[in-house]
Amino acid sequence: MRFKDALTIGIDIGTSGARAVAVSTSGTVVASARKPLSAAGESGPGGTRRQQDPNAWWEVVCKALRELSHELAEHGAFGLSVAGTSGTIVGIDASGRPTTPGLMYDDARAQEEANELNALAREAGGQAGFSPSSPLAKLRWIEKHLPEEFARTRHFVHQADFVAGRLTGALGESDYSNALKMGYDLEREAWPDWFEKLSTLHSKLPRVMAPGTSMGNVCTALTSDLGLPNKLAVFAGVTDGTAGFLASGATRVGDDNTTLGTTLVFKRLADHRVVDPRGLIYCHKLPGGLWIPGAASNTGGAFVRSDFHGAELSQLDAQAQEALPSEHLAYPLRVQGERFPFAAPEARGFCEPEPADEQVRYAALLQGTAFIERLGYETLDRHTGRATGDVYATGGGSRSDVWMQLRADVSGRIYHRPEFPESAFGSAILARAATSHGDLSLACRRMVHLERSFHPDPARTDLYTEYYDRFLTLLGQRGLLQEPGP
């Protein structure tokens, strides 16, 4: 068996389950398995505390890997990488056993600790911006409120680190994609100097390496149990969002990736780090020196489930085509408060004028989401320069051909839909690039295949721009934009 023909394995651990895929060098998914997780438990005021059993993460990953064993025995595999939810953390002892529950990415128990960290950062001239759900704030909470568990903890690690460490036996290691939210300095590739003021906590932070760095091989005792090849290398991973970006097909500086699910998540490939003083834009780093500035809106496809649950969406899509462009200007926010492309804690959704029937309202909401997407990228443009590439669209909303064409027409840009836009697939790409291709962008180009592309109609783009400008005026009148235009 030739080395280049062997498979790479990608793992993604989400809030509801784990997926494992085995992928060929050309990007063919040879085998795939998904195993469910019980929902995170909620407690505390307003459900601010959300946690899972870390051992359950390990169990579902093992079950998923065992399902790949037949194909792995036939084709062979040489590398594996793990992605996990960004900001989910756990304490482990010197043997790798969990000392705390897994505190989830959206666990927001640590308000007081976040305030303390921001004060320390400002005092030291560092970057503030810690929130109640920030990993470091949650670690401070553990230090103060769970002193016995804190004392037993040798390392605090992220969700992906926990699983990778169990596979290799190399404990207390992380990657700078996951470590970003904990406060890791991506330019210096080091923890900030002021972290030394955190005393004992500082000594329990993980050792950080670049994504794609070898973490060792899967333990011999595990290979037979899980049906894995001997000497299977494990490479440092990335967050689930970054892995999803790798699977999107965006490979050129200026390419964008929108994930349209319940919310809208924006990512752009850039050749420099973006620093946003307002804190609306964050910036990940890829091996090789490229950056991924990005942001997330509370607006997205949530209205599909909340407003049209049980409806035949393909029929609504067909009817929406007849109602577009829409005179009804909608901002389809389904929660209070917006975080991007503008920060407005009191923002609420609207549709003006109110549509008379369901089909017209559906079309207006599709259009409104496309308008927010365009505004989001225009906001990114002000920090990175105007986008020069295409948009690679992922998430459930990107399965709609009507919505995809609408978004292309509204933005005036080409939209692509990849064949396998999964974070586990992105992890497999990272593992391939770590040894075989050696170049992450090259690995993405070779392995990601596009299912369909949507080209804008210039005449419709001009027409939509008239409605878009009116939409911006409405946002300005409501105090959501400082100026009515981008």
Coordinates of C-alpha atoms in Angstrom, one line a residue:
M1 CA 0.0 0.0 0.0
R2 CA 1.4 3.4 -1.0
F3 CA 1.6 6.1 1.6
K4 CA -0.2 8.6 -0.6
D5 CA -3.1 6.3 -1.0
A6 CA -3.7 5.9 2.7
L7 CA -6.6 7.7 4.4
T8 CA -6.7 10.5 6.9
I9 CA -9.2 10.5 9.7
G10 CA -11.1 13.7 10.8
I11 CA -13.0 13.9 14.1
D12 CA -15.4 16.6 15.1
I13 CA -17.0 16.8 18.6
G14 CA -20.1 19.0 18.8
T15 CA -22.6 19.7 21.4
S16 CA -24.9 17.0 20.2
G17 CA -22.5 14.3 19.0
A18 CA -19.3 13.3 17.4
R19 CA -18.5 12.5 13.8
A20 CA -15.6 10.7 12.3
V21 CA -14.7 10.5 8.6
A22 CA -12.0 8.6 6.7
V23 CA -11.0 10.6 3.6
S24 CA -8.8 9.7 0.6
T25 CA -6.1 12.0 -0.7
S26 CA -8.5 13.2 -3.5
G27 CA -11.2 14.1 -1.0
T28 CA -13.5 11.0 -1.3
V29 CA -15.2 10.2 2.0
V30 CA -14.6 6.5 2.2
A31 CA -16.3 6.0 5.6
S32 CA -18.3 8.1 8.0
A33 CA -19.9 7.6 11.4
R34 CA -21.8 9.8 13.8
K35 CA -22.7 9.1 17.4
P36 CA -25.1 11.2 19.5
L37 CA -24.3 12.9 22.8
S38 CA -26.8 13.7 25.6
A39 CA -27.6 17.4 25.7
A40 CA -25.6 19.6 28.0
G41 CA -27.2 20.0 31.4
E42 CA -28.3 23.4 32.5
S43 CA -28.4 25.0 35.9
G44 CA -27.8 28.3 37.6
P45 CA -29.7 31.6 37.2
G46 CA -31.2 31.7 33.7
G47 CA -29.5 28.4 32.8
T48 CA -26.1 30.1 32.7
R49 CA -24.3 26.9 33.7
R50 CA -24.0 24.3 30.9
Q51 CA -21.8 21.3 31.2
Q52 CA -21.3 17.8 29.9
D53 CA -19.5 14.7 31.1
P54 CA -16.0 14.7 29.4
N55 CA -16.0 10.9 29.5
A56 CA -19.0 10.9 27.2
W57 CA -17.0 12.8 24.6
W58 CA -14.4 10.1 24.7
E59 CA -17.0 7.3 24.5
V60 CA -18.8 8.6 21.4
V61 CA -15.5 9.3 19.6
C62 CA -14.4 5.7 20.3
K63 CA -17.8 4.3 19.0
A64 CA -17.5 6.4 15.9
L65 CA -13.9 5.3 15.2
R66 CA -14.9 1.6 15.6
E67 CA -17.4 2.0 12.8
L68 CA -14.6 3.1 10.5
S69 CA -12.4 0.0 11.3
H70 CA -13.4 -2.1 8.3
E71 CA -12.5 0.6 5.7
L72 CA -9.3 1.5 7.7
A73 CA -8.2 -2.1 7.6
E74 CA -8.7 -2.2 3.8
H75 CA -7.2 1.2 2.9
G76 CA -4.9 2.0 5.7
A77 CA -4.6 5.4 7.5
F78 CA -1.6 7.5 8.5
G79 CA -3.0 10.5 10.3
L80 CA -5.8 11.8 12.5
S81 CA -6.9 15.2 13.8
V82 CA -9.6 16.3 16.2
A83 CA -11.8 19.5 16.2
G84 CA -14.0 20.5 19.1
T85 CA -16.3 23.3 20.1
S86 CA -14.5 26.5 20.7
G87 CA -14.3 27.6 24.3
T88 CA -15.3 24.3 25.9
I89 CA -12.9 23.3 28.7
V90 CA -12.1 20.6 31.3
G91 CA -9.6 20.0 34.0
I92 CA -7.5 16.7 33.9
D93 CA -5.2 15.1 36.5
A94 CA -1.7 13.7 35.8
S95 CA -3.3 10.5 34.4
G96 CA -5.6 12.4 32.0
R97 CA -8.8 11.7 34.0
P98 CA -11.2 14.6 34.2
T99 CA -11.3 16.5 37.5
T100 CA -14.1 18.8 36.5
P101 CA -17.2 18.6 34.3
G102 CA -16.8 19.8 30.8
L103 CA -17.8 23.5 30.9
M104 CA -19.4 24.3 27.6
Y105 CA -18.6 27.1 25.3
D106 CA -21.8 29.0 26.2
D107 CA -21.5 28.4 30.0
A108 CA -21.7 32.0 31.3
R109 CA -21.3 31.5 35.0
A110 CA -18.1 33.6 35.3
Q111 CA -19.2 37.2 35.2
E112 CA -17.3 38.3 38.3
E113 CA -14.2 36.5 37.1
A114 CA -14.4 38.1 33.6
N115 CA -14.5 41.5 35.2
E116 CA -11.4 40.7 37.3
L117 CA -9.5 39.4 34.2
N118 CA -10.4 42.5 32.2
A119 CA -9.1 44.7 35.0
L120 CA -5.8 42.8 35.2
A121 CA -5.4 43.0 31.4
R122 CA -6.0 46.7 31.3
E123 CA -3.6 47.3 34.2
A124 CA -0.9 45.4 32.4
G125 CA -1.6 47.1 29.0
G126 CA -2.9 43.9 27.6
Q127 CA -6.0 43.1 25.6
A128 CA -9.2 43.0 27.6
G129 CA -12.5 41.6 26.3
F130 CA -13.1 38.6 28.5
S131 CA -16.8 37.6 28.8
P132 CA -18.6 35.4 31.4
S133 CA -18.2 32.5 28.9
S134 CA -14.5 33.0 28.2
P135 CA -12.5 29.9 29.0
L136 CA -10.0 31.7 31.2
A137 CA -12.9 33.3 33.2
K138 CA -14.4 29.8 33.7
L139 CA -11.0 28.5 34.9
R140 CA -10.8 31.3 37.5
W141 CA -14.3 30.4 38.6
I142 CA -13.2 26.8 39.1
E143 CA -10.2 28.0 41.1
K144 CA -12.4 30.1 43.4
H145 CA -15.5 27.9 43.8
L146 CA -14.1 24.3 43.3
P147 CA -10.8 24.5 45.2
E148 CA -10.5 20.7 45.7
E149 CA -11.0 20.0 42.0
F150 CA -8.6 22.8 41.1
A151 CA -5.9 21.3 43.4
R152 CA -6.2 17.9 41.7
T153 CA -6.0 19.4 38.2
R154 CA -2.7 19.1 36.5
H155 CA -3.8 20.8 33.2
F156 CA -6.8 22.6 31.9
V157 CA -7.5 21.7 28.3
H158 CA -10.1 22.2 25.6
Q159 CA -12.5 19.6 24.3
A160 CA -10.4 18.6 21.3
D161 CA -7.3 18.4 23.5
F162 CA -8.9 16.1 25.9
V163 CA -9.7 13.5 23.2
A164 CA -6.4 13.9 21.4
G165 CA -4.5 13.5 24.7
R166 CA -6.5 10.3 25.5
L167 CA -5.5 8.9 22.1
T168 CA -1.8 9.6 22.4
G169 CA -1.2 9.7 26.1
A170 CA 0.5 13.1 25.7
L171 CA -1.4 15.3 28.2
G172 CA -1.7 19.0 28.6
E173 CA -1.2 20.0 24.9
S174 CA -3.3 22.3 22.8
D175 CA -3.2 24.2 19.5
Y176 CA -3.3 27.9 19.0
S177 CA -6.7 27.8 17.3
N178 CA -8.4 26.5 20.4
A179 CA -6.2 28.5 22.7
L180 CA -7.2 31.8 21.1
K181 CA -10.3 32.2 23.3
M182 CA -8.3 31.4 26.4
G183 CA -6.3 34.5 25.6
Y184 CA -3.3 33.1 23.7
D185 CA -1.3 35.7 21.8
L186 CA -1.3 34.5 18.2
E187 CA 1.3 37.0 17.0
R188 CA 3.9 36.1 19.7
E189 CA 2.7 32.5 19.8
A190 CA 2.9 32.7 23.6
W191 CA 0.6 33.3 26.6
P192 CA 0.6 37.0 27.5
D193 CA 3.2 38.1 30.1
W194 CA 0.5 39.3 32.4
F195 CA -0.9 35.8 32.8
E196 CA 2.0 35.2 35.3
K197 CA -0.2 37.2 37.7
L198 CA -2.6 34.3 37.7
S199 CA -0.1 32.3 39.7
T200 CA -1.1 28.7 40.1
L201 CA -3.6 28.9 37.3
H202 CA -0.9 30.0 34.8
S203 CA 1.0 26.8 35.5
K204 CA -2.0 24.6 34.7
L205 CA -2.5 26.1 31.2
P206 CA -1.7 23.8 28.3
R207 CA 1.4 23.8 26.1
V208 CA 0.4 25.3 22.8
M209 CA 1.6 24.3 19.3
A210 CA 0.6 25.1 15.7
P211 CA -2.3 23.2 14.2
G212 CA -1.0 20.2 12.3
T213 CA 1.9 19.6 14.6
S214 CA 2.5 16.0 15.5
M215 CA 1.3 15.1 19.0
G216 CA 2.5 11.5 18.8
N217 CA 0.9 8.3 17.7
V218 CA -2.2 6.6 19.0
C219 CA -1.4 4.4 22.0
T220 CA -0.7 0.8 21.1
A221 CA -3.3 -0.4 23.6
L222 CA -6.0 1.6 21.8
T223 CA -5.2 0.7 18.2
S224 CA -6.5 -2.9 18.6
D225 CA -9.5 -1.8 20.7
L226 CA -10.6 0.9 18.2
G227 CA -9.6 -1.0 15.1
L228 CA -7.0 1.7 14.1
P229 CA -3.8 1.1 12.2
N230 CA -0.5 0.8 14.1
K231 CA 1.6 4.0 14.5
L232 CA -1.4 6.2 13.5
A233 CA -0.2 9.8 13.9
V234 CA -2.3 12.4 15.7
F235 CA -1.9 16.0 14.7
A236 CA -2.9 19.1 16.6
G237 CA -6.3 20.2 15.6
V238 CA -8.4 23.4 15.3
T239 CA -11.8 24.6 16.6
D240 CA -14.9 23.3 14.9
G241 CA -15.5 26.6 13.2
T242 CA -12.0 26.7 11.7
A243 CA -12.2 23.1 10.6
G244 CA -15.5 24.0 8.9
F245 CA -13.7 26.8 7.1
L246 CA -11.1 24.4 5.8
A247 CA -13.9 22.2 4.4
S248 CA -15.7 25.1 2.7
G249 CA -13.3 25.4 -0.3
A250 CA -12.1 29.0 0.5
T251 CA -8.4 28.9 -0.4
R252 CA -7.5 32.3 -1.8
V253 CA -6.9 35.5 0.1
G254 CA -10.1 37.4 -0.3
D255 CA -12.4 34.3 -0.3
D256 CA -15.2 34.3 2.2
N257 CA -17.1 31.6 4.0
T258 CA -20.6 32.1 5.3
T259 CA -22.2 29.5 7.5
L260 CA -25.9 30.0 7.5
G261 CA -27.6 28.0 10.2
T262 CA -29.6 29.4 13.1
T263 CA -27.2 32.3 13.0
L264 CA -24.9 33.8 10.3
V265 CA -21.1 33.2 10.8
F266 CA -18.7 35.1 8.6
K267 CA -15.1 34.1 7.9
R268 CA -12.6 35.6 5.4
L269 CA -9.1 34.4 4.3
A270 CA -6.7 37.3 4.8
D271 CA -2.9 37.8 4.7
H272 CA -2.8 39.9 7.9
R273 CA -4.2 39.9 11.3
V274 CA -7.3 42.1 11.8
V275 CA -7.7 43.9 15.1
D276 CA -11.1 45.4 15.8
P277 CA -11.1 47.9 18.8
R278 CA -14.9 47.3 19.2
G279 CA -14.4 43.6 19.6
L280 CA -16.9 42.7 16.9
I281 CA -14.4 40.8 14.8
Y282 CA -12.1 38.0 16.0
C283 CA -9.1 36.6 14.1
H284 CA -7.9 33.0 13.9
K285 CA -4.5 32.0 12.4
L286 CA -3.7 29.2 10.1
P287 CA -0.4 27.3 9.7
G288 CA 1.6 29.0 7.0
G289 CA 0.8 32.6 8.1
L290 CA -2.7 33.3 6.7
W291 CA -5.4 34.6 9.0
I292 CA -9.2 34.2 9.3
P293 CA -10.9 37.3 10.5
G294 CA -14.5 36.5 11.3
A295 CA -17.6 37.4 13.2
A296 CA -21.1 36.1 14.0
S297 CA -24.5 37.6 13.8
N298 CA -27.5 36.7 15.9
T299 CA -29.5 36.9 12.7
G300 CA -29.7 33.9 10.4
G301 CA -32.1 31.0 9.6
A302 CA -33.7 30.7 13.0
F303 CA -37.0 32.1 11.5
V304 CA -37.3 29.0 9.3
R305 CA -37.9 26.8 12.3
S306 CA -39.7 29.4 14.5
D307 CA -42.0 30.8 11.9
F308 CA -42.5 28.0 9.3
H309 CA -42.1 24.8 11.4
G310 CA -43.7 22.0 9.5
A311 CA -44.1 23.9 6.3
E312 CA -43.0 22.5 2.9
L313 CA -39.9 24.6 2.4
S314 CA -39.4 23.6 -1.2
Q315 CA -42.9 24.9 -2.0
L316 CA -42.2 28.1 -0.1
D317 CA -38.9 28.5 -2.0
A318 CA -40.7 28.2 -5.3
Q319 CA -43.3 30.7 -4.3
A320 CA -40.6 33.1 -2.9
Q321 CA -39.1 33.4 -6.4
E322 CA -42.3 35.1 -7.6
A323 CA -42.2 37.6 -4.7
L324 CA -38.6 38.7 -5.1
P325 CA -37.3 41.4 -4.9
S326 CA -39.6 42.2 -2.0
E327 CA -41.0 45.6 -1.1
H328 CA -41.2 44.3 2.5
L329 CA -37.9 45.1 4.2
A330 CA -37.2 42.6 7.0
Y331 CA -34.6 42.3 9.6
P332 CA -35.2 38.6 10.7
L333 CA -33.7 38.7 14.2
R334 CA -35.5 36.2 16.5
V335 CA -33.8 37.1 19.8
Q336 CA -33.2 40.5 21.4
G337 CA -29.8 42.0 20.7
E338 CA -27.3 41.9 17.8
R339 CA -23.5 41.4 17.9
F340 CA -22.5 41.8 14.2
P341 CA -22.5 43.6 11.7
F342 CA -23.3 46.1 14.5
A343 CA -23.5 45.8 18.3
A344 CA -27.0 46.7 19.6
P345 CA -28.1 44.9 22.8
E346 CA -31.6 46.2 22.4
A347 CA -32.1 45.4 18.7
R348 CA -35.3 43.6 17.7
G349 CA -36.4 42.2 14.4
F350 CA -38.9 43.9 12.1
C351 CA -40.6 43.7 8.8
E352 CA -41.9 46.9 7.1
P353 CA -44.6 46.9 5.8
E354 CA -46.0 43.8 7.4
P355 CA -46.8 41.2 4.7
A356 CA -50.3 40.1 4.2
D357 CA -49.6 36.4 3.6
E358 CA -47.1 33.7 4.6
Q359 CA -45.4 33.3 1.2
V360 CA -44.6 37.1 0.9
R361 CA -43.3 37.1 4.5
Y362 CA -41.1 34.1 3.8
A363 CA -39.6 35.9 0.7
A364 CA -39.0 39.1 2.7
L365 CA -37.1 37.1 5.4
L366 CA -34.9 35.4 2.9
Q367 CA -34.1 38.7 1.4
G368 CA -33.5 40.3 4.8
T369 CA -31.0 37.6 5.7
A370 CA -29.1 38.2 2.4
F371 CA -29.1 41.9 3.2
I372 CA -27.5 41.3 6.6
E373 CA -24.9 39.0 5.0
R374 CA -24.0 41.7 2.5
L375 CA -23.7 44.3 5.3
G376 CA -21.5 41.9 7.2
Y377 CA -19.1 41.5 4.4
E378 CA -19.0 45.3 3.8
T379 CA -18.2 45.7 7.5
L380 CA -15.3 43.2 7.1
D381 CA -14.2 45.1 4.0
R382 CA -13.5 48.2 6.2
H383 CA -10.9 46.1 8.1
T384 CA -9.4 43.9 5.5
G385 CA -9.9 45.8 2.2
R386 CA -12.6 44.9 -0.3
A387 CA -13.1 41.2 -0.8
T388 CA -11.6 39.9 -4.1
G389 CA -12.7 36.3 -4.0
D390 CA -15.9 34.3 -4.0
V391 CA -18.2 33.2 -1.2
Y392 CA -18.2 29.5 -0.1
A393 CA -21.5 28.8 1.6
T394 CA -22.1 26.2 4.2
G395 CA -24.8 25.5 6.8
G396 CA -28.4 24.3 6.5
G397 CA -29.6 27.5 4.8
S398 CA -27.2 26.9 1.9
R399 CA -29.0 23.8 0.8
S400 CA -31.7 26.0 -0.7
D401 CA -31.0 26.8 -4.3
V402 CA -33.4 29.8 -4.2
W403 CA -31.7 31.3 -1.2
M404 CA -28.2 30.7 -2.7
Q405 CA -29.2 32.5 -5.9
L406 CA -30.8 35.3 -4.0
R407 CA -27.6 35.8 -1.9
A408 CA -25.5 35.8 -5.0
D409 CA -27.7 38.4 -6.7
V410 CA -27.9 40.6 -3.6
S411 CA -24.1 40.6 -3.1
G412 CA -23.1 40.6 -6.8
R413 CA -20.6 37.8 -6.0
I414 CA -20.2 34.1 -7.0
Y415 CA -21.4 31.7 -4.4
H416 CA -20.2 28.0 -4.2
R417 CA -21.7 25.1 -2.3
P418 CA -19.1 22.4 -1.3
E419 CA -20.0 18.7 -1.4
F420 CA -19.0 17.8 2.1
P421 CA -19.0 21.0 4.3
E422 CA -18.4 19.2 7.6
S423 CA -15.9 20.1 10.4
A424 CA -14.8 16.5 10.5
F425 CA -13.8 16.7 6.8
G426 CA -11.8 19.8 7.6
S427 CA -10.0 17.9 10.3
A428 CA -9.1 15.2 7.8
I429 CA -7.7 17.9 5.4
L430 CA -5.6 19.3 8.2
A431 CA -4.2 15.8 8.9
R432 CA -3.4 15.3 5.2
A433 CA -1.6 18.6 4.9
A434 CA 0.5 17.9 8.0
T435 CA 2.4 15.2 6.2
S436 CA 1.4 14.5 2.6
H437 CA 0.8 17.7 0.9
G438 CA 2.6 19.9 3.4
D439 CA 0.6 22.9 2.2
L440 CA -2.8 23.5 3.8
S441 CA -4.2 25.6 0.9
L442 CA -3.0 22.9 -1.6
A443 CA -4.6 20.2 0.5
C444 CA -7.9 22.1 0.5
R445 CA -7.8 22.6 -3.2
R446 CA -7.2 18.9 -3.9
M447 CA -9.7 17.6 -1.4
V448 CA -12.7 20.0 -1.4
H449 CA -15.1 19.6 -4.4
L450 CA -17.9 21.9 -5.2
E451 CA -21.4 20.6 -5.6
R452 CA -22.8 23.7 -7.3
S453 CA -22.0 27.4 -8.1
F454 CA -24.4 30.3 -8.3
H455 CA -23.5 33.4 -10.4
P456 CA -25.1 36.8 -9.8
D457 CA -27.4 38.4 -12.4
P458 CA -26.0 42.0 -12.7
A459 CA -29.4 43.4 -13.5
R460 CA -30.9 41.9 -10.4
T461 CA -28.0 43.0 -8.3
D462 CA -28.7 46.6 -9.4
L463 CA -32.3 46.1 -8.5
Y464 CA -31.6 44.6 -5.1
T465 CA -29.2 47.4 -4.3
E466 CA -32.1 49.9 -4.4
Y467 CA -33.9 47.8 -1.8
Y468 CA -30.7 47.3 0.2
D469 CA -30.1 51.0 0.5
R470 CA -33.6 51.5 1.8
F471 CA -33.0 48.7 4.3
L472 CA -29.9 50.5 5.5
T473 CA -31.9 53.6 5.9
L474 CA -34.4 51.8 8.1
L475 CA -31.6 50.4 10.3
G476 CA -30.2 53.9 10.6
Q477 CA -33.6 55.4 11.6
R478 CA -33.9 52.7 14.3
G479 CA -30.5 53.7 15.7
L480 CA -28.9 50.4 14.7
L481 CA -26.4 51.9 12.3
Q482 CA -24.5 55.1 13.0
E483 CA -24.9 56.0 9.3
P484 CA -27.6 54.9 6.9
G485 CA -25.0 53.5 4.4
P486 CA -22.1 51.0 4.6

